[in-house]
CSV table of C-alpha atoms and ligand atoms in Angstrom, one decimal:
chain,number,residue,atom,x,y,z
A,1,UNK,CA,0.0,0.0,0.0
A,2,UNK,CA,1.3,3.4,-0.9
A,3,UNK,CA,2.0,5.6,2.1
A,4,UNK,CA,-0.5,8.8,2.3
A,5,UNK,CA,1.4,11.4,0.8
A,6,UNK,CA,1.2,15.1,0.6
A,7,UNK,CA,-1.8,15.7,-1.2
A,8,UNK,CA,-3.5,13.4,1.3
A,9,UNK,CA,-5.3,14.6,4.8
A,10,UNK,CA,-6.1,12.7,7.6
A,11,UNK,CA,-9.0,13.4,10.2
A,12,UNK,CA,-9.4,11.3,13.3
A,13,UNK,CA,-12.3,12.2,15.6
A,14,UNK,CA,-12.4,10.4,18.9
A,15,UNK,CA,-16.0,10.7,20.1
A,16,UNK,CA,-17.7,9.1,23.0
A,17,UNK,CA,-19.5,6.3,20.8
A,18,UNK,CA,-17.1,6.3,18.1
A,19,UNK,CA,-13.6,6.9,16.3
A,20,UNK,CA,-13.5,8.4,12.9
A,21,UNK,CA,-11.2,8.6,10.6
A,22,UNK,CA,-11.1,10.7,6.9
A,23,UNK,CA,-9.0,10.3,4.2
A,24,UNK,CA,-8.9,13.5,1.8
A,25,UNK,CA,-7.1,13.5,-1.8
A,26,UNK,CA,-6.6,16.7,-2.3
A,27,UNK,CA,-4.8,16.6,-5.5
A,28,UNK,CA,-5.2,20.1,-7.5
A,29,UNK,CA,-6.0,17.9,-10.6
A,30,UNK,CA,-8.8,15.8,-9.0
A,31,UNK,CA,-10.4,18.7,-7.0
A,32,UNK,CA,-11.2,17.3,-3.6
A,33,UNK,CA,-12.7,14.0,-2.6
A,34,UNK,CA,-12.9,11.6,0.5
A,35,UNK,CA,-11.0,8.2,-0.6
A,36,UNK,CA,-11.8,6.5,2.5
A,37,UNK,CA,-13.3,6.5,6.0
A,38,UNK,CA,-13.2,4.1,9.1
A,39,UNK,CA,-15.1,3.7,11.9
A,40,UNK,CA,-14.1,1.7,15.0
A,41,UNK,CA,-16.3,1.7,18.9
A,42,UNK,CA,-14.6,4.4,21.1
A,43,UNK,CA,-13.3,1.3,24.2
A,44,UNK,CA,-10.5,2.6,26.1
A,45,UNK,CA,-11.3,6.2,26.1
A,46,UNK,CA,-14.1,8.0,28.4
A,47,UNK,CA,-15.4,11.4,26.3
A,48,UNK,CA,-12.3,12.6,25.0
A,49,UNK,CA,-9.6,11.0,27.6
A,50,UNK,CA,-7.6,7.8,27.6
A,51,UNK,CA,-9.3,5.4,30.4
A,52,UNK,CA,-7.1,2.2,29.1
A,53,UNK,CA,-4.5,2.7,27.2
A,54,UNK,CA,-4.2,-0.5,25.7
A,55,UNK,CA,-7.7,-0.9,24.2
A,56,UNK,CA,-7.7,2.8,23.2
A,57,UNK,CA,-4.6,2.4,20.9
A,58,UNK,CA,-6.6,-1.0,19.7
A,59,UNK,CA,-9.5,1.2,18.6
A,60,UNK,CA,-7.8,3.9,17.1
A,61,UNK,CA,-6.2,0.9,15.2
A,62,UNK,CA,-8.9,-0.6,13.7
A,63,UNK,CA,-10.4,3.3,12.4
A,64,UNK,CA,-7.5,3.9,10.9
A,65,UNK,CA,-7.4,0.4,9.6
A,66,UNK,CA,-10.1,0.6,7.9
A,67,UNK,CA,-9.6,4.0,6.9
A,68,UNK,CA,-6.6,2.8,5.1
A,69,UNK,CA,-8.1,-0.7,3.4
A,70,UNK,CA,-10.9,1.9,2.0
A,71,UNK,CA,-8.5,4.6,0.7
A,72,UNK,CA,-5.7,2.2,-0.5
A,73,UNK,CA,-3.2,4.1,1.3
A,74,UNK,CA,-1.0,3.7,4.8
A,75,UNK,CA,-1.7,6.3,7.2
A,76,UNK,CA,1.5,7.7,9.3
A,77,UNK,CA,-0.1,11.5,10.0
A,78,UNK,CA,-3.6,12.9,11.2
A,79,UNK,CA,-5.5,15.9,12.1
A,80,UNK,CA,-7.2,14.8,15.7
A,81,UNK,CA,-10.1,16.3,17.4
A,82,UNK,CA,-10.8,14.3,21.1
A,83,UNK,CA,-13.5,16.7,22.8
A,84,UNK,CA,-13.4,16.4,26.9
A,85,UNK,CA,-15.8,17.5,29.0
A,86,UNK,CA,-13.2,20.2,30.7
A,87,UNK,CA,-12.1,21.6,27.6
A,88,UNK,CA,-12.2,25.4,27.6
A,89,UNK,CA,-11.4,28.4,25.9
A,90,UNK,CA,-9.3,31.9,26.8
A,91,UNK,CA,-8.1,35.1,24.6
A,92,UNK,CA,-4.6,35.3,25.2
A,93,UNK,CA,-2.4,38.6,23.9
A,94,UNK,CA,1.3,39.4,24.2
A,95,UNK,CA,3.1,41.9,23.5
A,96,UNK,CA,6.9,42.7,21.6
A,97,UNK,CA,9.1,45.0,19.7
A,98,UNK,CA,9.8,44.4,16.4
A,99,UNK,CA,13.0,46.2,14.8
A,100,UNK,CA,11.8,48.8,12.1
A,101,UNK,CA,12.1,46.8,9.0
A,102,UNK,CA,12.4,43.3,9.8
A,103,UNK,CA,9.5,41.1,10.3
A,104,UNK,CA,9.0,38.4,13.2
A,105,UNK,CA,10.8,35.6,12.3
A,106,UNK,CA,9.4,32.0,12.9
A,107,UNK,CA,11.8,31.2,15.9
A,108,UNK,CA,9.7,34.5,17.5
A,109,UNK,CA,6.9,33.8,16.2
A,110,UNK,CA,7.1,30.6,18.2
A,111,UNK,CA,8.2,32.0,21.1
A,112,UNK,CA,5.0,34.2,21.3
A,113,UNK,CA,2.8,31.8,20.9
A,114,UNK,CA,4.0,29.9,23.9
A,115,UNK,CA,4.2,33.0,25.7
A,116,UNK,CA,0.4,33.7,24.6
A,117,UNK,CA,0.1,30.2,26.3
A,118,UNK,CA,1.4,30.5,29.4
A,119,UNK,CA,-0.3,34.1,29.9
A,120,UNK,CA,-3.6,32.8,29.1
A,121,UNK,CA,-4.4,29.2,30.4
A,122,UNK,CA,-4.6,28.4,34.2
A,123,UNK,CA,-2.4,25.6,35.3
A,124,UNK,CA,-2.6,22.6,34.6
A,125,UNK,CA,-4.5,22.9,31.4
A,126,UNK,CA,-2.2,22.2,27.6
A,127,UNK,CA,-3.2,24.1,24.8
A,128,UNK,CA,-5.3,21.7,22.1
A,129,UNK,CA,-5.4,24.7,19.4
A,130,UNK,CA,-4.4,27.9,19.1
A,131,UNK,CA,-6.4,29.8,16.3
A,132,UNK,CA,-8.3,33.4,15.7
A,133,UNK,CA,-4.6,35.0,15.8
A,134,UNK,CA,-4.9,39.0,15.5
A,135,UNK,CA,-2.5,41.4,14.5
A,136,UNK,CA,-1.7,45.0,16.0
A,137,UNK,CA,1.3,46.9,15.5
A,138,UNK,CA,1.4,50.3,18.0
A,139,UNK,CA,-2.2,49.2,19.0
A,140,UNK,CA,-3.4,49.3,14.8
A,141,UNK,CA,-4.9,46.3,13.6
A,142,UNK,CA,-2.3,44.5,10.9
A,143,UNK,CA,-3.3,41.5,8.6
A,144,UNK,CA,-0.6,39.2,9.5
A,145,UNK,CA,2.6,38.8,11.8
A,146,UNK,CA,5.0,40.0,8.9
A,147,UNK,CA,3.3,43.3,9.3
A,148,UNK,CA,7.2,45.2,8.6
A,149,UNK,CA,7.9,48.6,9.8
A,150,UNK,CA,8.8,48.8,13.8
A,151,UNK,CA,7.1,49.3,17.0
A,152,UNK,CA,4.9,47.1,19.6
A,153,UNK,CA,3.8,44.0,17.9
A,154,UNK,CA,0.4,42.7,19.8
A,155,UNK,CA,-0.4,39.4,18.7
A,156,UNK,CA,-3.5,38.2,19.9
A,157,UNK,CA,-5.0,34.3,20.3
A,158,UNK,CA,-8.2,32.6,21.9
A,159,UNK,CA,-6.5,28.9,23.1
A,160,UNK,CA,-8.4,25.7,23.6
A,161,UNK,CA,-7.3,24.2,26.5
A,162,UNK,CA,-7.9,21.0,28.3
A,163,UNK,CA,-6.3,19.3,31.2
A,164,UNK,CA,-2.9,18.6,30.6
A,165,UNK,CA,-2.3,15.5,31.9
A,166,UNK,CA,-5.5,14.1,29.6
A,167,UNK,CA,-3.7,16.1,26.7
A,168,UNK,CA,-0.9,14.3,27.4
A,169,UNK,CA,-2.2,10.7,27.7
A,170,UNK,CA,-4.1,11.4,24.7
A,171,UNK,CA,-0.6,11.6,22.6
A,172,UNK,CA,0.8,9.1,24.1
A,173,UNK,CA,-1.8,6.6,22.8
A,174,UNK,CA,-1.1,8.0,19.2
A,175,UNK,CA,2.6,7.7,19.9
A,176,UNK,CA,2.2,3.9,20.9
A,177,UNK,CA,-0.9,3.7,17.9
A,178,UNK,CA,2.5,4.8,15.2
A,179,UNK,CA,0.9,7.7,14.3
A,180,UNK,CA,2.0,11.2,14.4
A,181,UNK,CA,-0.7,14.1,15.0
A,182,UNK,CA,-0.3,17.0,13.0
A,183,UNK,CA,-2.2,19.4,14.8
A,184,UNK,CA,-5.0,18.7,17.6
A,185,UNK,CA,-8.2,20.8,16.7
A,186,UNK,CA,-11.1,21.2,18.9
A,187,UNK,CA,-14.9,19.7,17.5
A,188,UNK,CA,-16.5,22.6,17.2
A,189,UNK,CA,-13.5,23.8,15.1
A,190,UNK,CA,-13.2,20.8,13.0
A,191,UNK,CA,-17.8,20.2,12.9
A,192,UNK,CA,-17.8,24.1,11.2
A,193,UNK,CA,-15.2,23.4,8.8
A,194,UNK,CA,-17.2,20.9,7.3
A,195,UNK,CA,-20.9,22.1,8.0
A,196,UNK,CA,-20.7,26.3,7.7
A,197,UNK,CA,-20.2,28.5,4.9
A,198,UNK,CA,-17.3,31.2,5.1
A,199,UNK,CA,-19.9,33.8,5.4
A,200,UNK,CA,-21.7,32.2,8.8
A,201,UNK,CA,-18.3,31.9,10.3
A,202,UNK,CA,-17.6,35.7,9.7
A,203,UNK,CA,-21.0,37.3,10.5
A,204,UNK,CA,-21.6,35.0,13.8
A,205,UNK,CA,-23.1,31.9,14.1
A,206,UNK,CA,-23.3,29.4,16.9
A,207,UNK,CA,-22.6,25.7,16.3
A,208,UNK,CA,-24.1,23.3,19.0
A,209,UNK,CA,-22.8,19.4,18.9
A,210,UNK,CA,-24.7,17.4,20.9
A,211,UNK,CA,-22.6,13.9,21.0
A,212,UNK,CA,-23.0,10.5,22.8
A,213,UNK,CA,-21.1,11.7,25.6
A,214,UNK,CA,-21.6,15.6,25.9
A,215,UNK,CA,-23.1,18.9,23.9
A,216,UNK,CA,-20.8,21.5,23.4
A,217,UNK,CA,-21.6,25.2,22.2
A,218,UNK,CA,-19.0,27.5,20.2
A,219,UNK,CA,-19.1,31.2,18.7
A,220,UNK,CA,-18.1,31.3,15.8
A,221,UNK,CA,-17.5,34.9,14.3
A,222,UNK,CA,-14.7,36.7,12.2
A,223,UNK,CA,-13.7,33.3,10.9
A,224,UNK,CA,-12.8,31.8,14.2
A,225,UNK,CA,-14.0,30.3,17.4
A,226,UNK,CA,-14.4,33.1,20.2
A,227,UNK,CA,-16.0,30.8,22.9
A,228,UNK,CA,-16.7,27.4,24.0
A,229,UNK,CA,-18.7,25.8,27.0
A,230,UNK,CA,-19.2,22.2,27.0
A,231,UNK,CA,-22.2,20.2,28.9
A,232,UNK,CA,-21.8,16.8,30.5
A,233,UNK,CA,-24.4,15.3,28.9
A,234,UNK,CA,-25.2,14.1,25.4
A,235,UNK,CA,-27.7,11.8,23.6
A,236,UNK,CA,-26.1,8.5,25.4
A,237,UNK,CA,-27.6,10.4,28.5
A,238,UNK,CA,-31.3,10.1,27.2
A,239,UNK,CA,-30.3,6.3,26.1
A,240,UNK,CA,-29.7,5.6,30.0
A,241,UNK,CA,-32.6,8.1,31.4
A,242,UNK,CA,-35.2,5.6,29.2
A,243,UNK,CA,-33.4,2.7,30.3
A,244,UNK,CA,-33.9,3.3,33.7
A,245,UNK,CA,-37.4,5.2,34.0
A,246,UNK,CA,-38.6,2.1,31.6
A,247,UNK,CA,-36.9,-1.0,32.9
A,248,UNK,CA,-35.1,-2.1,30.1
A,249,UNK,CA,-31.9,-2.8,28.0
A,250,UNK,CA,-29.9,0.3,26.5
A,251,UNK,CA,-29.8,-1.7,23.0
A,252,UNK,CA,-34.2,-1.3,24.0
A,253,UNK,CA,-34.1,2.5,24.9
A,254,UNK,CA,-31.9,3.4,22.0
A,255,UNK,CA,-34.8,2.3,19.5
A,256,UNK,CA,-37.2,4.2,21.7
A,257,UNK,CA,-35.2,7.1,21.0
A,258,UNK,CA,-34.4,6.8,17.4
A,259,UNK,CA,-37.5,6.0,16.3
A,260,UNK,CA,-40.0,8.2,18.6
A,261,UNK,CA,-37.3,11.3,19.3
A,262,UNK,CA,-39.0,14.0,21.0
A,263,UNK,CA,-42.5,14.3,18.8
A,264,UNK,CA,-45.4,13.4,21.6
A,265,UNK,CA,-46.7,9.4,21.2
A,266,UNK,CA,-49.8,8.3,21.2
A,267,UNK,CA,-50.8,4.6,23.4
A,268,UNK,CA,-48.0,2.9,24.2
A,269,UNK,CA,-44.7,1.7,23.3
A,270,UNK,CA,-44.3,-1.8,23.1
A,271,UNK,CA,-40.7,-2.9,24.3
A,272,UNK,CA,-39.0,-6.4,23.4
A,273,UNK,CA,-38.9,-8.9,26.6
A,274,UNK,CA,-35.8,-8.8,28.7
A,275,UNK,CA,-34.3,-11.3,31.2
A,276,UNK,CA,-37.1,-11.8,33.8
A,277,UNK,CA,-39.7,-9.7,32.5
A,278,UNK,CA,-41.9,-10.6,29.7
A,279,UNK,CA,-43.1,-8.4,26.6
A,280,UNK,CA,-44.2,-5.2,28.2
A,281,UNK,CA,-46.2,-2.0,26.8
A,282,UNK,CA,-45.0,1.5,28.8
A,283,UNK,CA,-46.7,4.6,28.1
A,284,UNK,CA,-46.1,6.8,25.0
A,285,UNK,CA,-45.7,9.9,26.9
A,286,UNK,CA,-43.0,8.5,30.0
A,287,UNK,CA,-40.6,8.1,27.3
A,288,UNK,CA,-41.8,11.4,25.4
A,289,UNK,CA,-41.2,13.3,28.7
A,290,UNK,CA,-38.0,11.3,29.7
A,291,UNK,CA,-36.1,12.4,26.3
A,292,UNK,CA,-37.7,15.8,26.6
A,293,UNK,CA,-35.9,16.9,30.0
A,294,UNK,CA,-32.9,15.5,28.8
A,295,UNK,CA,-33.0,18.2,26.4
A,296,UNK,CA,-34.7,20.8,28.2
A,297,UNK,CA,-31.7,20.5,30.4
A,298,UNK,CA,-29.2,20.5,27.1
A,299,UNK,CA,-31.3,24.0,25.7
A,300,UNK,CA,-30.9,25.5,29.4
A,301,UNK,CA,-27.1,25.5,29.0
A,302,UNK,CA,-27.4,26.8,25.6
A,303,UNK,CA,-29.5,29.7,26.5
A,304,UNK,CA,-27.4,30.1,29.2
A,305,UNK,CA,-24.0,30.2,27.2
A,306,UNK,CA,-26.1,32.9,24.7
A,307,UNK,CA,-27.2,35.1,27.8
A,308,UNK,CA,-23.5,35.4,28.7
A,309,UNK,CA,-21.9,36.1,25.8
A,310,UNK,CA,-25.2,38.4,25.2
A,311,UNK,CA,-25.7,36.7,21.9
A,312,UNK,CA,-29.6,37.3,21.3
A,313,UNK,CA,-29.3,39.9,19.1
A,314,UNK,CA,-26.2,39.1,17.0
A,315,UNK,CA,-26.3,36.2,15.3
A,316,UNK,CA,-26.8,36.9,12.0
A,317,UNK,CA,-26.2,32.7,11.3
A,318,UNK,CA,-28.3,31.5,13.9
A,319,UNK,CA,-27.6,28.2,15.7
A,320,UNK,CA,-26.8,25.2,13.3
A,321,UNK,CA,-26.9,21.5,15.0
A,322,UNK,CA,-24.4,18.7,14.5
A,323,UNK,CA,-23.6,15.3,15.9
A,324,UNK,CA,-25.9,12.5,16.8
A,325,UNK,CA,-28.3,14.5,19.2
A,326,UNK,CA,-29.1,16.6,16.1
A,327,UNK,CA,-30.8,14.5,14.5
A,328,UNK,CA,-33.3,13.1,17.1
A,329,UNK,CA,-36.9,13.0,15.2
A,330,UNK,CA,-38.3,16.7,16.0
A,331,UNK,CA,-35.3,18.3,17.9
A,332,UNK,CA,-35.2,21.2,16.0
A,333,UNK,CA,-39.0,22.7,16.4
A,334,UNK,CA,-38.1,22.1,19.9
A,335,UNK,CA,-35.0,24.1,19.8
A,336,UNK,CA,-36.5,26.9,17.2
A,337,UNK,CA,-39.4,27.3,20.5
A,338,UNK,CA,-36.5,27.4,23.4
A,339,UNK,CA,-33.8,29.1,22.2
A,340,UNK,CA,-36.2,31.9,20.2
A,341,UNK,CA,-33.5,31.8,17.5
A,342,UNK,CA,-33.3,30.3,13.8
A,343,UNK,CA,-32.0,26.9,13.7
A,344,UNK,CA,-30.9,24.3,11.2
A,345,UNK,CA,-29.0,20.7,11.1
A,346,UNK,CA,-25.5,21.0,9.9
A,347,UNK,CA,-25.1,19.1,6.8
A,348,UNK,CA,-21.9,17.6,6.4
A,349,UNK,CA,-20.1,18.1,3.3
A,350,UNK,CA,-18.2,15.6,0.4
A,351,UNK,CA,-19.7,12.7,2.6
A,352,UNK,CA,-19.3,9.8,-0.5
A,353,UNK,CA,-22.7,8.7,-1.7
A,354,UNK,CA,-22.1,4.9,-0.2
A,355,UNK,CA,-22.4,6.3,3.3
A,356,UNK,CA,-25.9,6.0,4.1
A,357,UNK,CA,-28.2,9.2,5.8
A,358,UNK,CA,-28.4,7.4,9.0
A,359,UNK,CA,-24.8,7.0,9.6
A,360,UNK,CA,-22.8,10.5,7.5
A,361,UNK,CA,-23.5,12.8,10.5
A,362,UNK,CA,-20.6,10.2,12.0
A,363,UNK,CA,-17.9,11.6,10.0
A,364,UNK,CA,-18.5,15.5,10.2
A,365,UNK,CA,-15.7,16.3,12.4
A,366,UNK,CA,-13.4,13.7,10.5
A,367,UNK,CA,-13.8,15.4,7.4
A,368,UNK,CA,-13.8,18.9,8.8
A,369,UNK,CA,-10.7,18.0,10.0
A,370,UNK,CA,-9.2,16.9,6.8
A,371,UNK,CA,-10.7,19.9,5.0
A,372,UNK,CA,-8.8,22.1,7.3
A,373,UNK,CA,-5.4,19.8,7.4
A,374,UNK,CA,-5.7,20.3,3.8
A,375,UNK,CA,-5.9,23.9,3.9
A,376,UNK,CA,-2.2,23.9,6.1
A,377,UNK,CA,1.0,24.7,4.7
A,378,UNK,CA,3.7,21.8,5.7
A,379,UNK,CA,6.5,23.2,8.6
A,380,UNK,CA,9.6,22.7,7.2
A,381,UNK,CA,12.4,20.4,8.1
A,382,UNK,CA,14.8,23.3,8.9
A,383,UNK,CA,13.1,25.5,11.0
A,384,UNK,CA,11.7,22.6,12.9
A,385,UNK,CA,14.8,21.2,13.8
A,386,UNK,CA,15.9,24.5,15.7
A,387,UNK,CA,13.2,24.1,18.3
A,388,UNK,CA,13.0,20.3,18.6
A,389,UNK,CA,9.7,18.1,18.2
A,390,UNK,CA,6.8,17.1,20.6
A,391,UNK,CA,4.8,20.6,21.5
A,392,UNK,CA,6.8,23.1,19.0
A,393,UNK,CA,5.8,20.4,16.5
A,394,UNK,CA,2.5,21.6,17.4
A,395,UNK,CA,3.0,25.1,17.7
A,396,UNK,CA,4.4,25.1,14.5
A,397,UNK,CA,1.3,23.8,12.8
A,398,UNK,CA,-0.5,26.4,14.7
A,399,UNK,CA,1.1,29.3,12.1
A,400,UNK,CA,-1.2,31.1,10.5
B,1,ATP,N1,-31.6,9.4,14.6
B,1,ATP,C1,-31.1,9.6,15.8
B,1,ATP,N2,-32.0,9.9,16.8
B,1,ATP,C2,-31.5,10.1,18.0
B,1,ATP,N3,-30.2,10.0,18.4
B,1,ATP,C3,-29.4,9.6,17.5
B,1,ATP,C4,-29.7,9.4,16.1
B,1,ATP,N4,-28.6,9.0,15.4
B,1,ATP,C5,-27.6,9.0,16.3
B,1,ATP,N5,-28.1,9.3,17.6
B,1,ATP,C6,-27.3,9.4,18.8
B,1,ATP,O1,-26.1,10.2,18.6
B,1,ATP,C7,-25.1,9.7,19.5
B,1,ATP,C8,-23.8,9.6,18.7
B,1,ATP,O2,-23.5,10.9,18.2
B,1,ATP,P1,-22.0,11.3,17.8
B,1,ATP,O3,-21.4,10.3,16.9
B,1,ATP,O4,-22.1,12.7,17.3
B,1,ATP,O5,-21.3,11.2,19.2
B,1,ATP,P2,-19.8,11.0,19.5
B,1,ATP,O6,-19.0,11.9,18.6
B,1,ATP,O7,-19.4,9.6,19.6
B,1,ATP,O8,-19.8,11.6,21.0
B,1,ATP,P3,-19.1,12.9,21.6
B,1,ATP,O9,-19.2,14.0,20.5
B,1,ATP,O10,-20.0,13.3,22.8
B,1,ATP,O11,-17.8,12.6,22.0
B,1,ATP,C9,-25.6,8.4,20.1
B,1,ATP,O12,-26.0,8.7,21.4
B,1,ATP,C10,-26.7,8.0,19.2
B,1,ATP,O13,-27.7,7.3,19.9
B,2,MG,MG1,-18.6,13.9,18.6
């Protein structure tokens, strides 16, 4: 098998129910197209963070696996996205003098962002992503860090943090997996690269991913991500909640929810016998109220994250759904009525026509991150090799 080469991307999403993984060919002469996915069960990882290292590098294994039998390539390098619950987000600035007529070199360059790093981030926490970098040279705004001229160079960054002893782990099992991550990315990031238009992502628009294992809300204005909360719970939550209130198995209450979602049922539902109890008919509405507070709870912590960043009158793009949650039968007349906003499903983009409906939302961060891996310029082996590997590896794919 031919080794994924340059005008290949990789995306790997770990997610709570599942791993992804994207191949892109982005060859200039064939346009852009996904040559292959893989899928593999998320065991060995707990939303986002390594909980056994051996069965987490085994799953990551057989994504990539597969990913590679369908693209006909071997994967070394991906683009990885592994949301956890305590990720966060903080604007970071520093400040420097630039000699009149020479620009920041990329040793500097470096340099500041890790300085933006440490200024911004509380401790304990490692930087996933740095992105939304801005430009001001004696407090003007400038378009990029080669701005020229000489004075005070302000270079400002939001960071996406997460604990960094998760982070850490989290490499580790790549290390031990034999693949090498480009650049870590956080979902919402990767979900709007592959769901948004360039003009949402400028004007303002907020993306809500509501996962197996949590629902996380980002701004998204001026092309990048300003802000990020994430909520504990996702739609595996509303699979236990019917398990429990009904008496039954997961594989049981996952049905309930996929087929009924949140529109009101009529009767009963009649669930398959389990061990010890026979064939049994529970009422329509107990699992129609069940999945609802689930998600009354979900649109709370969305309202709330709009009410702080005072959001209700500025989003020209509204609020645009992703991951499995998102497509729960009737979710979005629901949402349209709580959040008092305009609201869509994100559709994910270049998902190849043997992928059914039922299972493309899957890949949307996997491809968003391939989209955006292709986008990158390649670090070179010269300038790397002055700072060493491991983190400035990964500042160095942070250049914008
Ligand atoms: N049609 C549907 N109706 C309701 N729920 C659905 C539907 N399709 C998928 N789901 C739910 O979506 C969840 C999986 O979504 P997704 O793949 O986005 O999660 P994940 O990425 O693994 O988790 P996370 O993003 O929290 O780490 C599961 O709980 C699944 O039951
Ligand atoms: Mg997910």
């Amino acid at each position: 098998m031919a080794k994924a080469d340059k005008d290949m991307a990789v995306g790997l999403d770990v997610g709570a129910s599942g791993i992804t993984v994207a191949v892109l060919n982005h060859a200039a002469d064939a346009g852009q197209e996904i040559a292959g996915l893989g899928f593999s069960p998320s065991v060995g990882f707990d939303r986002g963070a390594v909980t056994g290292l051996d069965d987490a590098i085994g799953s990551v294994r057989r994504a990539v696996a597969e990913a590679e039998l369908t693209a006909g390539v071997n994967i070394s390098f991906v683009h990885l996205c592994s949301d956890m619950p305590d990720m966060l987000v903080r604007l970071g600035s520093v400040k420097r003098q630039i000699d009149g007529g020479r620009s920041m070199g990329r040793r500097e360059l470096l340099e500041t962002h890790e300085q933006i790093i440490n200024g911004c981030l509380p401790a304990g926490y490692a930087a996933i992503q740095l992105t939304g970098f801005r430009y001001y040279v004696d407090g003007k705004p400038v378009s990029n860090f080669r701005g020229g001229g000489g004075g005070e160079l302000q270079v400002e960054a939001v960071a996406v943090a997460a604990g960094s002893s998760r982070v850490e782990e989290l490499h580790r099992c790549f290390t031990e997996a034999g693949l090498k991550v480009k650049q870590t990315v956080a979902g919402p990031v990767a979900a709007a690269a592959a769901v948004l238009d360039g003009v949402e992502q400028e004007l303002g628009v907020l993306l809500v991913d509501i996962g197996a294992g949590m629902t996380r809300a980002a701004y998204i204005n001026h092309g990048s991500i300003s802000d990020l909360a994430v909520f504990p719970a996702g739609a595996g939550h509303i699979t236990s909640d019917l398990a429990v209130v009904l008496h039954t198995t997961l594989e049981e209450a996952e049905k309930v929810k996929t087929i009924h979602g949140i529109r009101p049922v009529q009767g009963h539902i009649k669930l398959r016998p389990i061990s010890g109890l026979g064939e049994r008919n529970v009422p329509g509405d107990l699992a129609h109220r069940v999945i609802k507070s689930r998600l009354e709870e979900i649109f709370e912590f969305i309202n709330g994250f709009i009410r702080k960043l005072d959001l209700t009158d500025t989003l020209p793009g509204g609020i645009v759904f992703t991951g499995g949650g998102s497509r729960l039968a009737g979710i979005l007349d629901l949402a349209a009525e709580r959040l008092s906003m305009p609201v869509r499903g994100g559709t994910c983009r270049m998902v190849p026509e043997t992928v059914s409906r039922e299972e493309s939302y899957r890949y949307t961060n996997a491809i968003g991150l391939a989209l955006r891996g292709a986008g990158q310029r390649p670090a070179t082996r010269r300038a790397r090799g002055r700072l060493g590997g491991g983190l400035v590896d990964r500042l160095f794919h942070w250049l914008p």
